[in-house]
Amino acid sequence: MKNLIFIGAPGSGKGTQSKKLMEDKGFKHVSTGDLLRAEISKKSKLGLEIKGVMDEGKLVSDELVIKLLQANVDLKKYKYIFDGYPRNIAQAKTLDSAVLDKSEYLAIYFKVDTEKLVERLTNRRVTADGKHIYNLLTNPPKVAGKCDVTGEALIQRDDDKEEVIRKRMKVYEESIGPVLDFYSKKGSLKQISAEKSVDKVYTEILKFLA
Ligand code: AMP
C-alpha cells in the first residue's frame, strides 16, 4: 500500500476519512494541525507563538512544521496519511525530498464548494485532542456536547469561528494551486468530490487503494 497525502480545504473531510482508514487499513495518521495544537496545549513559549498565528488563520512557518513532522513519522515502519501537509509548494517539495524520500505515495484532493465548507466548519465540534470529530447538522453526538466514545466535553476550535474560517479559506485557496499542479505533473494526483456522504467518499478512496 502507498502512503497517502490528503489535500483539501479545512473541513473537507480529511480527518474523518483518515480515521476510517486508520481503523480499517492500519494507516497511521499525521495531521500537522493536531501536532501544532498538541504543542499549544503544552502552554510553552513556542505554543503561545503558534496559537497567535493559528488564531489569525495564517500558516505557521514551514521550518517549524517540517521539524514537527519529521519528529513524528517513521516511514520505515508504517504507511501514513499526511493530513494538512503540504499547504504550499515549498512544503510539497520538502515532503518529497526530506520526508518521503523514495517511499511511494498517492495525493488525494478533496474538492468541496467554499460555502459548504463554512457551513460544515461552523458546525464542527471536536474533542480537545481533535481525535473525535462531530458535525451538529450531519453527525451530531448522541448526547449534546459530549463525545460518544470518551464522554468528554466537545469544543469548538477557536479557528472554527466564521471570521477565522473565511481567512483560512483564503490562505488555502491562494497557496494550494501549485501543490495540485506539482502532484498532477508527477501523475500521482487523484480527485474526489468531497461533498458526497462520508460513506460514498470512503468508497471512492478505497477504489484508489485497490
Ligand atoms: P488544520 O487543523 O489542518 O485545519 O490546521 C489548523 C491551523 O494550523 C492552520 O490554519 C495553520 O495555522 C496551522 N497549520 C496546519 N498545518 C500547517 C502546515 N502544513 N503549514 C503551516 N501551518 C499549518
Coordinates of C-alpha atoms and ligand atoms in Angstrom, one line a residue:
M1 CA 0.0 0.0 0.0
K2 CA 1.1 3.6 -0.7
N3 CA 1.3 6.5 1.7
L4 CA -1.5 9.0 1.2
I5 CA -1.3 12.7 1.0
F6 CA -4.7 14.3 1.7
I7 CA -5.2 17.7 0.2
G8 CA -8.3 19.7 0.8
A9 CA -9.6 22.9 2.4
P10 CA -10.2 23.0 6.1
G11 CA -13.4 21.0 6.8
S12 CA -13.3 19.0 3.5
G13 CA -13.4 15.7 5.5
K14 CA -9.8 14.7 5.5
G15 CA -9.8 14.0 9.3
T16 CA -13.0 11.9 9.2
Q17 CA -11.8 9.8 6.2
S18 CA -8.4 9.4 7.9
K19 CA -10.0 7.9 11.0
K20 CA -11.8 5.3 8.9
L21 CA -8.7 4.3 7.0
M22 CA -6.7 4.0 10.3
E23 CA -9.3 1.7 11.7
D24 CA -9.9 -0.5 8.6
K25 CA -6.5 -0.4 6.8
G26 CA -3.9 0.3 9.6
F27 CA -2.6 3.6 8.3
K28 CA -1.0 6.0 10.7
H29 CA -2.5 9.5 10.6
V30 CA -0.3 12.5 10.9
S31 CA -2.0 15.9 11.0
T32 CA 0.2 19.0 11.2
G33 CA -2.8 20.9 12.7
D34 CA -3.1 18.3 15.5
L35 CA 0.7 18.3 16.1
L36 CA 0.6 22.1 16.4
R37 CA -2.4 22.0 18.7
A38 CA -0.6 19.5 20.9
E39 CA 2.3 22.0 21.1
I40 CA -0.2 24.7 22.1
S41 CA -1.6 22.6 24.9
K42 CA 1.8 22.4 26.5
K43 CA 1.5 26.1 27.1
S44 CA 5.2 26.6 26.1
K45 CA 6.5 29.8 24.7
L46 CA 6.6 28.2 21.3
G47 CA 3.0 27.0 21.8
L48 CA 1.8 30.6 22.5
E49 CA 3.5 31.8 19.4
I50 CA 1.8 29.1 17.4
K51 CA -1.6 29.9 18.9
G52 CA -1.2 33.6 17.9
V53 CA -0.6 32.6 14.2
M54 CA -3.3 29.9 14.1
D55 CA -6.0 32.2 15.7
E56 CA -5.5 34.6 12.8
G57 CA -6.0 31.8 10.3
K58 CA -2.4 32.2 9.0
L59 CA 0.1 29.5 8.3
V60 CA 2.8 28.6 10.8
S61 CA 6.4 28.7 9.4
D62 CA 7.5 25.9 7.1
E63 CA 10.6 25.3 9.2
L64 CA 8.7 24.6 12.3
V65 CA 6.1 22.4 10.7
I66 CA 8.6 20.2 8.9
K67 CA 10.5 19.7 12.2
L68 CA 7.4 18.6 13.9
L69 CA 6.5 16.3 11.0
Q70 CA 10.0 14.7 10.9
A71 CA 9.9 14.0 14.6
N72 CA 6.5 12.3 14.3
V73 CA 6.8 9.9 11.3
D74 CA 8.7 6.7 10.8
L75 CA 8.2 5.7 7.2
K76 CA 10.2 2.5 7.5
K77 CA 7.7 1.1 10.0
Y78 CA 4.3 2.5 8.9
K79 CA 2.2 3.7 6.0
Y80 CA 1.0 7.3 6.6
I81 CA -1.8 9.6 5.8
F82 CA -0.5 13.1 5.7
D83 CA -3.3 15.5 6.6
G84 CA -2.9 19.2 6.4
Y85 CA 0.6 19.0 4.9
P86 CA 1.7 20.2 2.4
R87 CA -0.1 23.5 2.4
N88 CA 2.2 25.3 -0.2
I89 CA 4.6 24.3 -2.9
A90 CA 7.7 24.7 -0.7
Q91 CA 6.2 22.2 1.7
A92 CA 5.3 19.8 -1.1
K93 CA 8.9 19.8 -2.3
T94 CA 10.2 19.3 1.2
L95 CA 7.9 16.5 1.9
D96 CA 9.2 14.7 -1.3
S97 CA 12.9 15.3 -0.6
A98 CA 13.2 15.3 3.2
V99 CA 10.4 13.1 4.5
L100 CA 9.1 10.7 1.8
D101 CA 12.4 10.2 0.1
K102 CA 11.7 7.2 -2.2
S103 CA 8.5 6.0 -0.4
E104 CA 5.6 5.6 -2.8
Y105 CA 2.5 7.9 -2.3
L106 CA -0.8 9.0 -3.8
A107 CA -2.1 12.5 -3.4
I108 CA -5.9 12.8 -3.0
Y109 CA -7.6 16.1 -3.5
F110 CA -10.9 16.6 -1.6
K111 CA -12.9 19.1 -3.7
V112 CA -15.7 21.0 -2.0
D113 CA -17.5 24.3 -2.5
T114 CA -16.4 27.1 -0.2
E115 CA -19.8 28.0 1.2
K116 CA -20.5 24.3 2.0
L117 CA -17.2 24.3 4.0
V118 CA -18.1 27.4 6.0
E119 CA -21.4 25.6 7.0
R120 CA -19.5 22.4 7.9
L121 CA -16.8 24.1 9.9
T122 CA -19.1 26.4 12.0
N123 CA -21.0 23.3 13.0
R124 CA -17.9 21.2 13.7
R125 CA -17.3 20.1 17.3
V126 CA -14.3 18.0 18.4
T127 CA -12.7 16.5 21.5
A128 CA -9.8 18.6 22.8
D129 CA -7.2 16.3 21.2
G130 CA -9.0 16.5 17.8
K131 CA -9.3 12.7 17.6
H132 CA -13.2 12.6 17.6
I133 CA -15.0 14.8 15.2
Y134 CA -18.7 15.6 15.0
N135 CA -21.0 17.9 13.0
L136 CA -24.1 19.3 14.7
L137 CA -26.1 19.0 11.4
T138 CA -24.9 15.8 9.8
N139 CA -23.2 13.8 12.5
P140 CA -24.3 15.0 16.0
P141 CA -23.1 13.3 19.2
K142 CA -25.8 11.1 20.8
V143 CA -25.7 13.3 24.0
A144 CA -25.5 17.0 23.2
G145 CA -22.0 18.4 23.9
K146 CA -20.4 15.0 24.8
C147 CA -18.2 12.7 22.9
D148 CA -19.9 9.3 22.1
V149 CA -16.7 7.4 22.6
T150 CA -14.9 9.1 25.5
G151 CA -17.7 11.1 27.2
E152 CA -15.6 14.2 27.4
A153 CA -16.9 17.6 26.5
L154 CA -16.9 18.6 22.9
I155 CA -15.5 22.0 21.9
Q156 CA -15.5 24.4 19.0
R157 CA -11.9 25.1 17.9
D158 CA -11.1 28.8 18.1
D159 CA -10.2 28.8 14.4
D160 CA -13.6 27.3 13.5
K161 CA -15.3 30.7 14.1
E162 CA -16.7 32.1 10.9
E163 CA -14.4 35.1 10.6
V164 CA -11.3 32.9 11.0
I165 CA -12.7 30.2 8.7
R166 CA -13.0 32.7 5.8
K167 CA -9.5 33.9 6.4
R168 CA -8.2 30.2 6.4
M169 CA -10.1 29.5 3.2
K170 CA -8.4 32.5 1.5
V171 CA -5.0 31.4 2.7
Y172 CA -5.8 27.9 1.5
E173 CA -7.0 28.9 -2.0
E174 CA -4.1 31.2 -2.6
S175 CA -1.4 28.5 -2.0
I176 CA -2.9 25.2 -3.0
G177 CA -3.0 25.5 -6.8
P178 CA 0.8 25.0 -7.3
V179 CA 0.6 22.0 -4.9
L180 CA -2.0 20.3 -7.1
D181 CA 0.0 21.0 -10.2
F182 CA 3.1 19.5 -8.6
Y183 CA 1.3 16.2 -7.9
S184 CA -0.6 16.2 -11.2
K185 CA 2.7 16.5 -13.2
K186 CA 4.1 13.5 -11.3
G187 CA 1.0 11.5 -12.2
S188 CA 0.1 10.9 -8.6
L189 CA -2.9 13.1 -8.1
K190 CA -6.5 11.8 -7.7
Q191 CA -9.6 13.9 -7.1
I192 CA -12.7 13.1 -5.2
S193 CA -16.0 15.1 -4.9
A194 CA -15.9 15.5 -1.1
E195 CA -19.5 16.9 -0.9
K196 CA -20.8 13.4 -1.0
S197 CA -21.7 11.4 2.1
V198 CA -18.9 10.2 4.4
D199 CA -19.5 6.6 3.2
K200 CA -19.6 7.5 -0.5
V201 CA -16.3 9.4 -0.2
Y202 CA -14.8 6.5 1.6
T203 CA -15.8 4.1 -1.2
E204 CA -14.1 6.3 -3.7
I205 CA -10.9 6.4 -1.7
L206 CA -10.9 2.6 -1.4
K207 CA -11.0 2.3 -5.2
F208 CA -7.8 4.3 -5.4
L209 CA -6.1 2.0 -2.9
A210 CA -7.1 -1.2 -4.8
Ligands
AMP1 P1 -5.8 22.3 10.3 O1 -6.1 21.6 11.6 O2 -5.1 21.4 9.3 O3 -7.0 23.0 9.7 O4 -4.8 23.4 10.7 C1 -5.1 24.5 11.6 C2 -4.0 25.6 11.5 O5 -2.7 25.0 11.8 C3 -3.8 26.2 10.2 O6 -4.8 27.3 9.9 C4 -2.4 26.8 10.3 O7 -2.3 27.9 11.1 C5 -1.7 25.6 11.0 N1 -1.2 24.6 10.1 C6 -1.6 23.3 10.0 N2 -0.9 22.6 9.1 C7 0.1 23.5 8.6 C8 1.1 23.5 7.6 N3 1.3 22.4 6.9 N4 1.8 24.6 7.4 C9 1.6 25.7 8.1 N5 0.6 25.9 9.1 C10 -0.1 24.8 9.3

